[in-house]
Coordinates of C-alpha atoms in Angstrom, one line a residue:
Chain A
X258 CA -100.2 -47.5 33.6
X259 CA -100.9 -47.5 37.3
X260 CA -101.8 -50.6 38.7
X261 CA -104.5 -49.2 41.5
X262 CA -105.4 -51.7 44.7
X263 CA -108.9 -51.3 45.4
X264 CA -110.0 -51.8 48.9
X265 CA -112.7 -54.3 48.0
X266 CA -111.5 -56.1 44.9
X267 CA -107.5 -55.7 45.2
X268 CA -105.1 -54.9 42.3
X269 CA -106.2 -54.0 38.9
X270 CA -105.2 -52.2 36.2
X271 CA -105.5 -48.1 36.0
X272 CA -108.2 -48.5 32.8
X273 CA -110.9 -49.4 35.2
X274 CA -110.8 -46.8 37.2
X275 CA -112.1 -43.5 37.2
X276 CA -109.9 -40.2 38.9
X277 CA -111.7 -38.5 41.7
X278 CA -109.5 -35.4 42.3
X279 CA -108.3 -34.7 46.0
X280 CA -109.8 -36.7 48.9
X281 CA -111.3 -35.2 51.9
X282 CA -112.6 -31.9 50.7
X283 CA -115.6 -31.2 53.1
X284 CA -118.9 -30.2 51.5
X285 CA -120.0 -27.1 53.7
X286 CA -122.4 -27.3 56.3
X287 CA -124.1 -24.2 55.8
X288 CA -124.0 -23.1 52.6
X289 CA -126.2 -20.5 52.7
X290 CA -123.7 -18.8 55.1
X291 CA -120.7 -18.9 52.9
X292 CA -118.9 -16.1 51.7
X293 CA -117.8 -15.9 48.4
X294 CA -114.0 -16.6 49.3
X295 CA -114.6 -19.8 51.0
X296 CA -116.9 -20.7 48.2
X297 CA -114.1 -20.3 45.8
X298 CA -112.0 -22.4 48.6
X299 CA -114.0 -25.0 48.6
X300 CA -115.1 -25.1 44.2
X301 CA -111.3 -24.3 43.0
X302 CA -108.5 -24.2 45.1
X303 CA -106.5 -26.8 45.7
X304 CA -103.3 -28.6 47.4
X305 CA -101.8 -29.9 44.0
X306 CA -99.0 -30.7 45.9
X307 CA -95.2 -32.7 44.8
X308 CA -95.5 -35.4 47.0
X309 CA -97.9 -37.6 48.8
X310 CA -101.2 -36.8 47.3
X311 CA -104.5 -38.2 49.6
X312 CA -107.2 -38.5 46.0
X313 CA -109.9 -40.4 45.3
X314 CA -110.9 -42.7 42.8
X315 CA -114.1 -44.9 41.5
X316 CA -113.8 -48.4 40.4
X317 CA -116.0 -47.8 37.2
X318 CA -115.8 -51.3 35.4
X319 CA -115.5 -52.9 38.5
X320 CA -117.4 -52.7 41.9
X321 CA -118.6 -49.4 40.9
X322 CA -117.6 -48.2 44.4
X323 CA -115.5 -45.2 45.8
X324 CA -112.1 -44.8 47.9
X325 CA -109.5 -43.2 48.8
X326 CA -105.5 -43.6 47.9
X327 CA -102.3 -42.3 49.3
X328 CA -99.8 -41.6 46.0
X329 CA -96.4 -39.5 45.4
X330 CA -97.2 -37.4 42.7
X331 CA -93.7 -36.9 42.0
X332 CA -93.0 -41.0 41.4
X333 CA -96.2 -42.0 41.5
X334 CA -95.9 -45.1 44.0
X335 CA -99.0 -45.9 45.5
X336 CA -98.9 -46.1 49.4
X337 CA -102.0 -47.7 49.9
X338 CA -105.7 -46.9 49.6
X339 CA -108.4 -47.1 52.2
X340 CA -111.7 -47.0 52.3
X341 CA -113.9 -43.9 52.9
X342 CA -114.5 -43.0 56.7
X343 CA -110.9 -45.2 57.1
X344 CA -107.6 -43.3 58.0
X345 CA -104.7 -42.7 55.6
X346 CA -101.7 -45.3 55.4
X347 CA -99.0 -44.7 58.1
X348 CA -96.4 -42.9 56.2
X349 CA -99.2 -41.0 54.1
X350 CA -99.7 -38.2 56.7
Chain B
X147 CA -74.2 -8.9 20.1
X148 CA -73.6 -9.3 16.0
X149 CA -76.8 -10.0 14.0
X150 CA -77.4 -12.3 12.5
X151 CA -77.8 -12.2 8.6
X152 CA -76.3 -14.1 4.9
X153 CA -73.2 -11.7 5.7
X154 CA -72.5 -13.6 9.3
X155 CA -73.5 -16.2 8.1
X156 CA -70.8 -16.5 5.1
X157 CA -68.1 -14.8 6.7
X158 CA -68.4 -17.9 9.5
X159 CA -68.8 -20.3 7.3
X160 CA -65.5 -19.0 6.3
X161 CA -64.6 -20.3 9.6
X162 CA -66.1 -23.5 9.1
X163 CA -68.1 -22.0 12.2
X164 CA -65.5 -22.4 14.7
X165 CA -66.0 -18.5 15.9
X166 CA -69.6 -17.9 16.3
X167 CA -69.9 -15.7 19.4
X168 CA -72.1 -17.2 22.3
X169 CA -76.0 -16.5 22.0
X170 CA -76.1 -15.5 25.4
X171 CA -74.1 -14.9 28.1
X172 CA -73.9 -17.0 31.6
X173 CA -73.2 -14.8 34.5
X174 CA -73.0 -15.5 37.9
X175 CA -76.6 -14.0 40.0
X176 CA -75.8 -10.6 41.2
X177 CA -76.9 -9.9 44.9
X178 CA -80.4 -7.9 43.8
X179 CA -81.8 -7.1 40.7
X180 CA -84.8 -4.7 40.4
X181 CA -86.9 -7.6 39.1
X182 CA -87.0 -11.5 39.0
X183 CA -87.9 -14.1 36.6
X184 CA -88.7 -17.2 37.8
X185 CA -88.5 -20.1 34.9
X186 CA -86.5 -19.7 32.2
X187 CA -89.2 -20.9 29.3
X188 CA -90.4 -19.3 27.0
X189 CA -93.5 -17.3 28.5
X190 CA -90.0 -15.9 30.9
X191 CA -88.0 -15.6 28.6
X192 CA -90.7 -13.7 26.8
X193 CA -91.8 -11.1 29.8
X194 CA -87.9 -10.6 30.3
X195 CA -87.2 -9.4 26.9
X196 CA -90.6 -7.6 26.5
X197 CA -89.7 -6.2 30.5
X198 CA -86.5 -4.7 28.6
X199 CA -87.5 -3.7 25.5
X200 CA -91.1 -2.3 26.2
X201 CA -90.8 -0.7 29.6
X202 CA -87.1 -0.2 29.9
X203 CA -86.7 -2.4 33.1
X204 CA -83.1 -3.9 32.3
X205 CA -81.7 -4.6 35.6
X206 CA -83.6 -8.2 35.8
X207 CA -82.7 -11.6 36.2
X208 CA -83.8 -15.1 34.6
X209 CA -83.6 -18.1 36.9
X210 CA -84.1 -21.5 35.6
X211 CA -83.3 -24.8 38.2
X212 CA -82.5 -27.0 34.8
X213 CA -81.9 -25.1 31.0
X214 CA -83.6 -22.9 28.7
X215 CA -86.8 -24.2 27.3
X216 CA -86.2 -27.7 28.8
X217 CA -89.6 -27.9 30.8
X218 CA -93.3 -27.3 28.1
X219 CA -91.5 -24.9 26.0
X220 CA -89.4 -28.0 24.8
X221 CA -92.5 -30.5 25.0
X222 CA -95.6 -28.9 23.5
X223 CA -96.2 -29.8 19.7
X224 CA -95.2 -26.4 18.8
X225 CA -98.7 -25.6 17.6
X226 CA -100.0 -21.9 17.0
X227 CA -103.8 -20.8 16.4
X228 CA -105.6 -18.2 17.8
X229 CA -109.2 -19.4 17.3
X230 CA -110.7 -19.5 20.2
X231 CA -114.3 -18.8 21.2
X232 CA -114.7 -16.1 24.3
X233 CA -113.6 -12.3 23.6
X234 CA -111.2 -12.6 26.4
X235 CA -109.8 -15.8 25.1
X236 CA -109.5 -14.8 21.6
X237 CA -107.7 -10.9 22.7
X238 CA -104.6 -12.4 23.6
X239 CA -104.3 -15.4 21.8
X240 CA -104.6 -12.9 18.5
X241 CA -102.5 -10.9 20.2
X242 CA -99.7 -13.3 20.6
X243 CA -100.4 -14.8 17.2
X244 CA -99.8 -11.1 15.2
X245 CA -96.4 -10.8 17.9
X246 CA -95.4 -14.4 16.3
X247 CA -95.8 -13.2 12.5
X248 CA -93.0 -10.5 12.7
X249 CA -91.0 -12.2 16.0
X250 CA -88.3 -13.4 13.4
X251 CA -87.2 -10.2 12.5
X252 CA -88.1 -8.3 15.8
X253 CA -85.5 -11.0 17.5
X254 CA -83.6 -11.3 15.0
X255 CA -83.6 -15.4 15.1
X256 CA -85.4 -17.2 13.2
X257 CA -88.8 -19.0 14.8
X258 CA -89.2 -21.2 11.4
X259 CA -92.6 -20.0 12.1
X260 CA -94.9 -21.7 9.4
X261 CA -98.3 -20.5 8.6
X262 CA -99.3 -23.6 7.4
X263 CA -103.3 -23.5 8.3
X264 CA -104.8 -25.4 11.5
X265 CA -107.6 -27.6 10.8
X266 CA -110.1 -28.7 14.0
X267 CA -112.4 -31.7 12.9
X268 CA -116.5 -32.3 13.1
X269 CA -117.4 -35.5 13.7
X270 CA -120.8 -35.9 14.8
X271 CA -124.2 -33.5 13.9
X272 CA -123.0 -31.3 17.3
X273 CA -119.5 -30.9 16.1
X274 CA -120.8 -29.6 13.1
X275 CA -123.1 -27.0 14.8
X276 CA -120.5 -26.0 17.4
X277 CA -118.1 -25.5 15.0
X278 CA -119.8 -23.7 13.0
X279 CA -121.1 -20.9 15.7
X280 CA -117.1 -20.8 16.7
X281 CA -116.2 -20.0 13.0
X282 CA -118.8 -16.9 13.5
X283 CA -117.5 -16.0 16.7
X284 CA -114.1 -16.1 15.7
X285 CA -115.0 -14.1 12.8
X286 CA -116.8 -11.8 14.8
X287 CA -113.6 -11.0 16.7
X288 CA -111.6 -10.0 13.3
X289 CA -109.7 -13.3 13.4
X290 CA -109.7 -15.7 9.9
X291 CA -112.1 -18.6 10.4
X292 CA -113.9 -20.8 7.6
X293 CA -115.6 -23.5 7.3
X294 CA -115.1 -26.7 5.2
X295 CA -116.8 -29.9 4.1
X296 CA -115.3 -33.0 3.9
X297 CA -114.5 -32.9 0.1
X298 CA -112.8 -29.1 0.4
X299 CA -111.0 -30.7 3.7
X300 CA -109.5 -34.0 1.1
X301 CA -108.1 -30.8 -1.1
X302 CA -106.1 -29.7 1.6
X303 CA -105.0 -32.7 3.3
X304 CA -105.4 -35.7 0.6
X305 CA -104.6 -38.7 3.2
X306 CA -107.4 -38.0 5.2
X307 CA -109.9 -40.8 5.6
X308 CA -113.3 -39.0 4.4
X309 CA -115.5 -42.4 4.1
X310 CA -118.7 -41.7 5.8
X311 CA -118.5 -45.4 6.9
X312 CA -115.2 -45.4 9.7
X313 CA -116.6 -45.2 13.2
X314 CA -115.8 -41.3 13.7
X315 CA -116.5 -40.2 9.8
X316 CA -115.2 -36.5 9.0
X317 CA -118.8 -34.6 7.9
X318 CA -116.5 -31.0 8.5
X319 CA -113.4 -28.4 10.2
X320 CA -113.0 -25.1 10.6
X321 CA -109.7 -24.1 9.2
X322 CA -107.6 -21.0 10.5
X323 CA -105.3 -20.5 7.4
X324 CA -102.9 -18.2 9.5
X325 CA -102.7 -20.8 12.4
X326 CA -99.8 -23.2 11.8
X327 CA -96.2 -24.3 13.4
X328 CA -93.0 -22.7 14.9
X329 CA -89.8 -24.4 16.2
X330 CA -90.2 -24.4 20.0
X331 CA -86.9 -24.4 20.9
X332 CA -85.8 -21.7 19.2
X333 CA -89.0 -19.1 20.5
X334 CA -86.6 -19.4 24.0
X335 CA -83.7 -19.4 22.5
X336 CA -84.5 -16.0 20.3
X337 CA -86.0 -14.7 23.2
X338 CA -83.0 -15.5 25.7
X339 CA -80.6 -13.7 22.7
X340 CA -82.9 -10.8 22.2
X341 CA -83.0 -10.7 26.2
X342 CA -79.3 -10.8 27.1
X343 CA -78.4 -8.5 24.6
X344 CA -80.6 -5.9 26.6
X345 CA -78.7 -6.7 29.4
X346 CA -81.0 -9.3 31.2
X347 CA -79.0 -12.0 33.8
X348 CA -79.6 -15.6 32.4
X349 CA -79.0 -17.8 35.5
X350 CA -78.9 -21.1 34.4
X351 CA -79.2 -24.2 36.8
X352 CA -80.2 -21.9 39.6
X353 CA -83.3 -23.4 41.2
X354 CA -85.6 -21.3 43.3
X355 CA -86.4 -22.8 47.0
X356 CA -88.1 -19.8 48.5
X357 CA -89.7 -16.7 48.1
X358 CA -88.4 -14.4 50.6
X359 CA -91.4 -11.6 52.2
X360 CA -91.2 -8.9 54.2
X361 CA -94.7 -7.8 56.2
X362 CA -96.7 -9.1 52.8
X363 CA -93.9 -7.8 50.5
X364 CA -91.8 -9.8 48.3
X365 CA -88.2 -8.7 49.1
X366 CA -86.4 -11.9 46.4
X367 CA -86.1 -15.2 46.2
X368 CA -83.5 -18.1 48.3
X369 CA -81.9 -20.2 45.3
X370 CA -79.6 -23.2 45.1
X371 CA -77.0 -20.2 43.9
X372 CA -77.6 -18.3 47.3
X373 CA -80.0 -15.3 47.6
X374 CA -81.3 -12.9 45.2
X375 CA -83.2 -9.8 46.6
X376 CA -85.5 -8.1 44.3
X377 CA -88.8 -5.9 45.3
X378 CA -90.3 -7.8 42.1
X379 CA -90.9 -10.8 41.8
X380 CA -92.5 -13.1 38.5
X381 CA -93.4 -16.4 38.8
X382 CA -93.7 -18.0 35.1
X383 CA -93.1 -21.9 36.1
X384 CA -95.5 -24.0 34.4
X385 CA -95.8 -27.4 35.8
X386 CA -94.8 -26.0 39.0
X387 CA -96.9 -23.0 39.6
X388 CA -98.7 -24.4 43.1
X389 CA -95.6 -25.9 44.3
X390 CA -93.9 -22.6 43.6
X391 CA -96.8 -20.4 44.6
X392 CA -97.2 -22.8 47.8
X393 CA -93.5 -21.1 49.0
X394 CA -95.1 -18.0 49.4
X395 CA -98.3 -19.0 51.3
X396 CA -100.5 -18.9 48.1
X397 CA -103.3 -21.0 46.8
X398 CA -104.1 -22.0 43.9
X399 CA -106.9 -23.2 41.5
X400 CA -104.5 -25.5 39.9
X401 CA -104.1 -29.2 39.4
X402 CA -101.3 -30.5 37.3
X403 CA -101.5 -33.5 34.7
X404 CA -99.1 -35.0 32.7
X405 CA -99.6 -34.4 29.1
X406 CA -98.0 -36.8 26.6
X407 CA -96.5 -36.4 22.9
X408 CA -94.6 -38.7 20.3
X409 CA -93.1 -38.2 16.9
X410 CA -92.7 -40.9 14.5
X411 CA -90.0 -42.0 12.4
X412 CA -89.1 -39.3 9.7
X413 CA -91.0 -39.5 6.6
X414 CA -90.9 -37.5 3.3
X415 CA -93.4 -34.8 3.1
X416 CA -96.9 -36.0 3.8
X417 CA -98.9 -33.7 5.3
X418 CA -98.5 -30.0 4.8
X419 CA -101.1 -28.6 7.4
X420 CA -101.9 -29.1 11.3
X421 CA -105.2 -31.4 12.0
X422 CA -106.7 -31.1 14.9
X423 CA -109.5 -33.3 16.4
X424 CA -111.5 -32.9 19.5
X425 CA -113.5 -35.7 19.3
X426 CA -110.6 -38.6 18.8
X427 CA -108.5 -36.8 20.6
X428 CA -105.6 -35.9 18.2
X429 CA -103.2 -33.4 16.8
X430 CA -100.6 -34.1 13.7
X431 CA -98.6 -32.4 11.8
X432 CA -95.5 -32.4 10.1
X433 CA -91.5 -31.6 11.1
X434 CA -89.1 -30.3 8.6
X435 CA -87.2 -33.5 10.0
X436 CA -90.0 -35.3 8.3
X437 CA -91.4 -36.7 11.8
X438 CA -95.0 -36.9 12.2
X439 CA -95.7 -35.0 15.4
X440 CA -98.3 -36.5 17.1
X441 CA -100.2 -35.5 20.6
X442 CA -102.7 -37.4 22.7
X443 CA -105.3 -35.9 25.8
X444 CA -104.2 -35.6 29.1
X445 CA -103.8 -38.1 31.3
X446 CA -106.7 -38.9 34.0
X447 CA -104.6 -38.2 37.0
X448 CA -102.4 -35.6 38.4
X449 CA -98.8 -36.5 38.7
X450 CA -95.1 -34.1 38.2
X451 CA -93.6 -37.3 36.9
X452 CA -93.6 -36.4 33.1
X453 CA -94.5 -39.4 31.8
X454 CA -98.1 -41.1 31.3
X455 CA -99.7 -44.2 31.3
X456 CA -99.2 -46.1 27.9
X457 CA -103.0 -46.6 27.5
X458 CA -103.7 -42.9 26.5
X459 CA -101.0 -43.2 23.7
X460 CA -102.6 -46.3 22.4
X461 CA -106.0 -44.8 22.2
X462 CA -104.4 -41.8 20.7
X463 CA -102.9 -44.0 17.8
X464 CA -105.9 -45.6 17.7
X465 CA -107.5 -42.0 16.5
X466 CA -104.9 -41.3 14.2
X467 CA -104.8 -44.5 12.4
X468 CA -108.5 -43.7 12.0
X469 CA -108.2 -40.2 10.1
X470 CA -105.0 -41.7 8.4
X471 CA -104.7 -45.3 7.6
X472 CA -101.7 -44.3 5.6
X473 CA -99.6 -44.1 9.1
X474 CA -100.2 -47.4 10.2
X475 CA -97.2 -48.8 9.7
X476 CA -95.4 -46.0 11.0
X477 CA -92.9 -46.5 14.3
X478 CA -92.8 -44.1 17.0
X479 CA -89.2 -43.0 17.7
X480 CA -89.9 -41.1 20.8
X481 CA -92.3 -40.5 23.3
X482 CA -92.5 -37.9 26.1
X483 CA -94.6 -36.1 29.2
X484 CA -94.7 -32.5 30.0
X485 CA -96.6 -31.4 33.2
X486 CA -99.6 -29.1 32.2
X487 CA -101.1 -27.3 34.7
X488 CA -104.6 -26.7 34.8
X489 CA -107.2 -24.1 36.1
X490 CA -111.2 -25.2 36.1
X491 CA -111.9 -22.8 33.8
X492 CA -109.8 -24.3 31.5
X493 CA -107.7 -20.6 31.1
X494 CA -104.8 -19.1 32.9
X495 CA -103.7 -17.0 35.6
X496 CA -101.8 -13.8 34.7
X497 CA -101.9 -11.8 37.8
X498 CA -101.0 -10.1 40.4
X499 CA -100.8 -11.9 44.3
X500 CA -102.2 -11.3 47.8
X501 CA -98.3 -10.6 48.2
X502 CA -97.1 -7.2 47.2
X503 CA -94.4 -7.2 44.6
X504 CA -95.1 -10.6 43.6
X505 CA -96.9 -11.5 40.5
X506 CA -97.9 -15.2 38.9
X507 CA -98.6 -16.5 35.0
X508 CA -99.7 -19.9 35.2
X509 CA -102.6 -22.4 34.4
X510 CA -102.1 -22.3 30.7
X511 CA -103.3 -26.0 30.8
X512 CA -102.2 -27.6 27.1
X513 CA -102.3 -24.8 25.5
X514 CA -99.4 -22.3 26.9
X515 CA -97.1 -22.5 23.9
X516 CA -99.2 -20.6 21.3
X517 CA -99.5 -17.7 23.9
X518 CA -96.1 -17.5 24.5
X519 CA -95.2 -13.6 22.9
X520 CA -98.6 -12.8 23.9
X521 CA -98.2 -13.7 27.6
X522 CA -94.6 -12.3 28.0
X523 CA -96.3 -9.3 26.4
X524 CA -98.8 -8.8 28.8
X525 CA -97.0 -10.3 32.3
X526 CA -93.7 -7.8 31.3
X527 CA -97.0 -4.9 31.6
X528 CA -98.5 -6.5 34.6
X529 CA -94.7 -6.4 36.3
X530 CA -93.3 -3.1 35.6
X531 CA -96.7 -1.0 36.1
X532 CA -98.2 -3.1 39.0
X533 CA -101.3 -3.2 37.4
X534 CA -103.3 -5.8 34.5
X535 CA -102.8 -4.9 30.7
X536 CA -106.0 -4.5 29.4
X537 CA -105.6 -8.4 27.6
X538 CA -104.6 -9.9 30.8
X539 CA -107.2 -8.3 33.1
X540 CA -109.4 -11.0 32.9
X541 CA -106.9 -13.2 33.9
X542 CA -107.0 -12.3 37.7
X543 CA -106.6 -15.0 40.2
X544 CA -110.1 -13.0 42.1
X545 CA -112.3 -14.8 38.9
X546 CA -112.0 -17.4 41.0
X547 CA -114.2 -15.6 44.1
X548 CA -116.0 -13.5 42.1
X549 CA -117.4 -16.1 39.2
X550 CA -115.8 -14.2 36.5
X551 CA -114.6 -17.1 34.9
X552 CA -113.9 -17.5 30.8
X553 CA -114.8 -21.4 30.3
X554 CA -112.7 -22.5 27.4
X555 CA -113.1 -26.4 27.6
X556 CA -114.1 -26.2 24.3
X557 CA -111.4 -24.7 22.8
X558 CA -108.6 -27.1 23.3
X559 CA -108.0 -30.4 21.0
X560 CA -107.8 -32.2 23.9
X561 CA -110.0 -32.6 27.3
X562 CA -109.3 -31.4 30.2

């Protein structure tokens, strides 16, 4: 069980939260204009990397609110979440 | 190799089996090969000995960074079905199913496959209806599928809680009476005999750390053992397909999450079929130990750590004490994670790469160990005649760009 520190109510345990998949994936500007690979760039592919992982999450039975969190997917120690707009922890990128 | 049969087996026992020959051998990686394997499971193991056998390709290599079958091959709950919704779906899962039902005596090892029936659960008035169109479709596609109320489902599986009072009541399941259980470890290990007796390199501890290219060819792989050229070049590493697709500039649409399993202290014979539910999110059935083997859903983040958080396994237990009130007192003996690797469509990726001479079967989410023959089968085409079998040639990585996708959520015990 992760023990997850949200940015606006501190530590609490993984069962409130909800799993947002990977942070900082930029809706497209135009969409109109995008071609069909970038679509699928944007929908499907992802970094899925074995290491630190930059992901979102939602406090669901908390504040209800959304952030972001730095975490080695291959230990799974948490380096620190941040708030949306913020930057990553040092050490996270 | 000798075969195995009641003659070996006698004259060794003569022995008291101090002379069985080795299954397979272990040689030291030769400097190229004209094809590679990457991951020694048992979907490689599987394209090896199908490579060999099928299209006379024999000069190849296995390489596995840890042992044979020690990654989901030796984690999954050894489940087999092939009653899935979508054409596609349904072509090769039947297809590795009907391989499984004479693999025994094709390999000459026995599977222990058991045809014991797989039962999926309704639980709610949509089950029911879903389940029910899936039992057509299925039986559209020429693959056994019936339907069963509650009072033919207490026939087959007498400790099943049927009371139309417990939170998630049992008003139906579709059965496939083919679908059943075969010992995991020993699908590698028949393949990896079968394989090496062909004259395919089984490189043990050999762990793959880049995938050499030449102007968008593959030319082999760098490996803790040094480097192996080949101009061919398989990538069959589940739990690690993006970090091993990553070496060779490719991305993919695949997140991996950790996927958990347990098995209980043995028991005398209890239940003598598979039961599958979707809506509680469990799968049980029986060892010839005697352990119940018992799966839960994935777990809600991605992580390569295999292990999970101990709330899914409580709420996992939580369904199975529901269906069967009779395990309650049970103990678990063991618990464990394997990394499943998942694609949004909920199928996999059996394909060729933007990278000549490289090729990639991954993404088989929970559900890769069914599929095993059937994807060795159809990777081992996709290899030696640089183009898609007909079963895999839905499986491109291009569905991706081109919307083509075959949405199986459905067809899984547990969610994605």
């Amino acid at each position: 069980m992760l023990l997850i520190p949200c940015p606006f109510c501190g530590k609490r345990e993984e069962t409130e939260f909800h799993h947002g998949g990977e942070a900082h994936i930029e809706r497209p500007k135009d969409p109109d204009a995008l071609s069909d690979e970038a679509w699928a760039e944007y929908l499907f592919m992802r970094t899925n990397p074995k290491g630190v992982f930059l992901e979102r999450w939602v406090h669901l039975a908390g504040c209800r609110r959304w952030f972001n969190m730095a975490r080695n997917t291959a230990t799974n120690e948490i380096l620190g979440s941040y708030k949306i707009g913020e930057k990553p922890p040092k050490g996270a990128r | 190799m000798s075969k195995y049969s009641i003659f070996s087996l006698a004259r060794n026992a003569l022995n008291f089996h101090k002379n069985w020959e080795q299954a397979w051998r272990s040689p030291d990686p030769k400097e190229s090969y004209d094809a590679i394997i990457v991951g020694g499971g048992g979907h490689g193991l599987a394209t090896a000995y199908y490579l060999a056998k099928e299209h006379g390709l024999s000069n190849i290599a296995v390489v596995e960074k840890g042992w044979l079958g020690g990654g989901n091959t030796g984690r999954n709950t050894t489940i087999i079905r092939s009653n899935y919704l979508w054409d596609e779906s349904a072509a090769i899962y039947e297809k590795a199913l009907q391989l499984y039902e004479g693999l025994s005596q094709d390999l000459n090892y026995n599977i222990m496959l058991s045809q014991r029936g797989v039962l999926n659960l309704a639980h709610n008035l949509h089950d029911v209806r879903e389940l029910k169109r899936r039992v057509n479709a299925i039986a559209l596609n020429g693959i056994d599928s019936e339907y069963l109320s509650p009072a033919q489902i207490k026939e087959i599986v007498p400790i099943i809680n049927i009371s139309p009072h417990i939170r998630y009541p049992v008003l139906g399941a579709s059965i496939q009476r083919r679908g059943g259980v075969a010992r995991h470890d020993a699908v590698a290990w028949g393949y990896a005999r079968a394989a090496d007796a062909l004259g395919v390199d089984i490189i043990q501890q050999c762990e793959v750390t880049g995938i050499l290219r030449d102007n968008g060819r593959v030319t082999g792989v760098e490996t803790t053992r040094g480097i192996i050229r080949a101009p061919k070049v398989g990538l069959v590493t589940a739990g690690h397909s993006s970090v091993l697709a990553n070496m060779a500039g490719i991305r993919l649409p695949i997140t991996s999450y950790p996927l958990q399993a347990m098995v209980t202290e043995p028991v005398k014979p209890i239940i003598n079929t598979v039961v599958m539910s979707n809506a509680v999110h469990c799968y049980v059935s029986q060892s010839d130990k005697g352990e119940l083997v018992l799966g839960a859903g994935i777990d809600g983040y991605n992580s390569y750590t295999q292990r999970g958080s101990l709330h899914v396994v409580e709420e996992q237990l939580a369904a199975v004490c529901l269906l069967f009130p009779i395990f309650s007192r049970l103990r678990i003996m063991r618990k464990w994670g394997g990394i499943v690797d998942t694609c949004p469509d909920a199928s996999p990726i059996i394909s060729k790469t933007p990278v000549d001479g490289l090729y990639i079967n991954g993404g088989w989410g929970t559900g890769g160990f069914k599929a095993t023959p059937g994807s060795g089968w159809t990777f081992a085409h996709t290899i030696a005649r640089d183009a898609p079998h007909r079963l895999n040639a839905p499986y491109n990585l291009d569905r991706f760009t081109s919307g083509a996708l075959i949405d199986e959520h459905g067809a899984a015990a547990v969610a994605h």
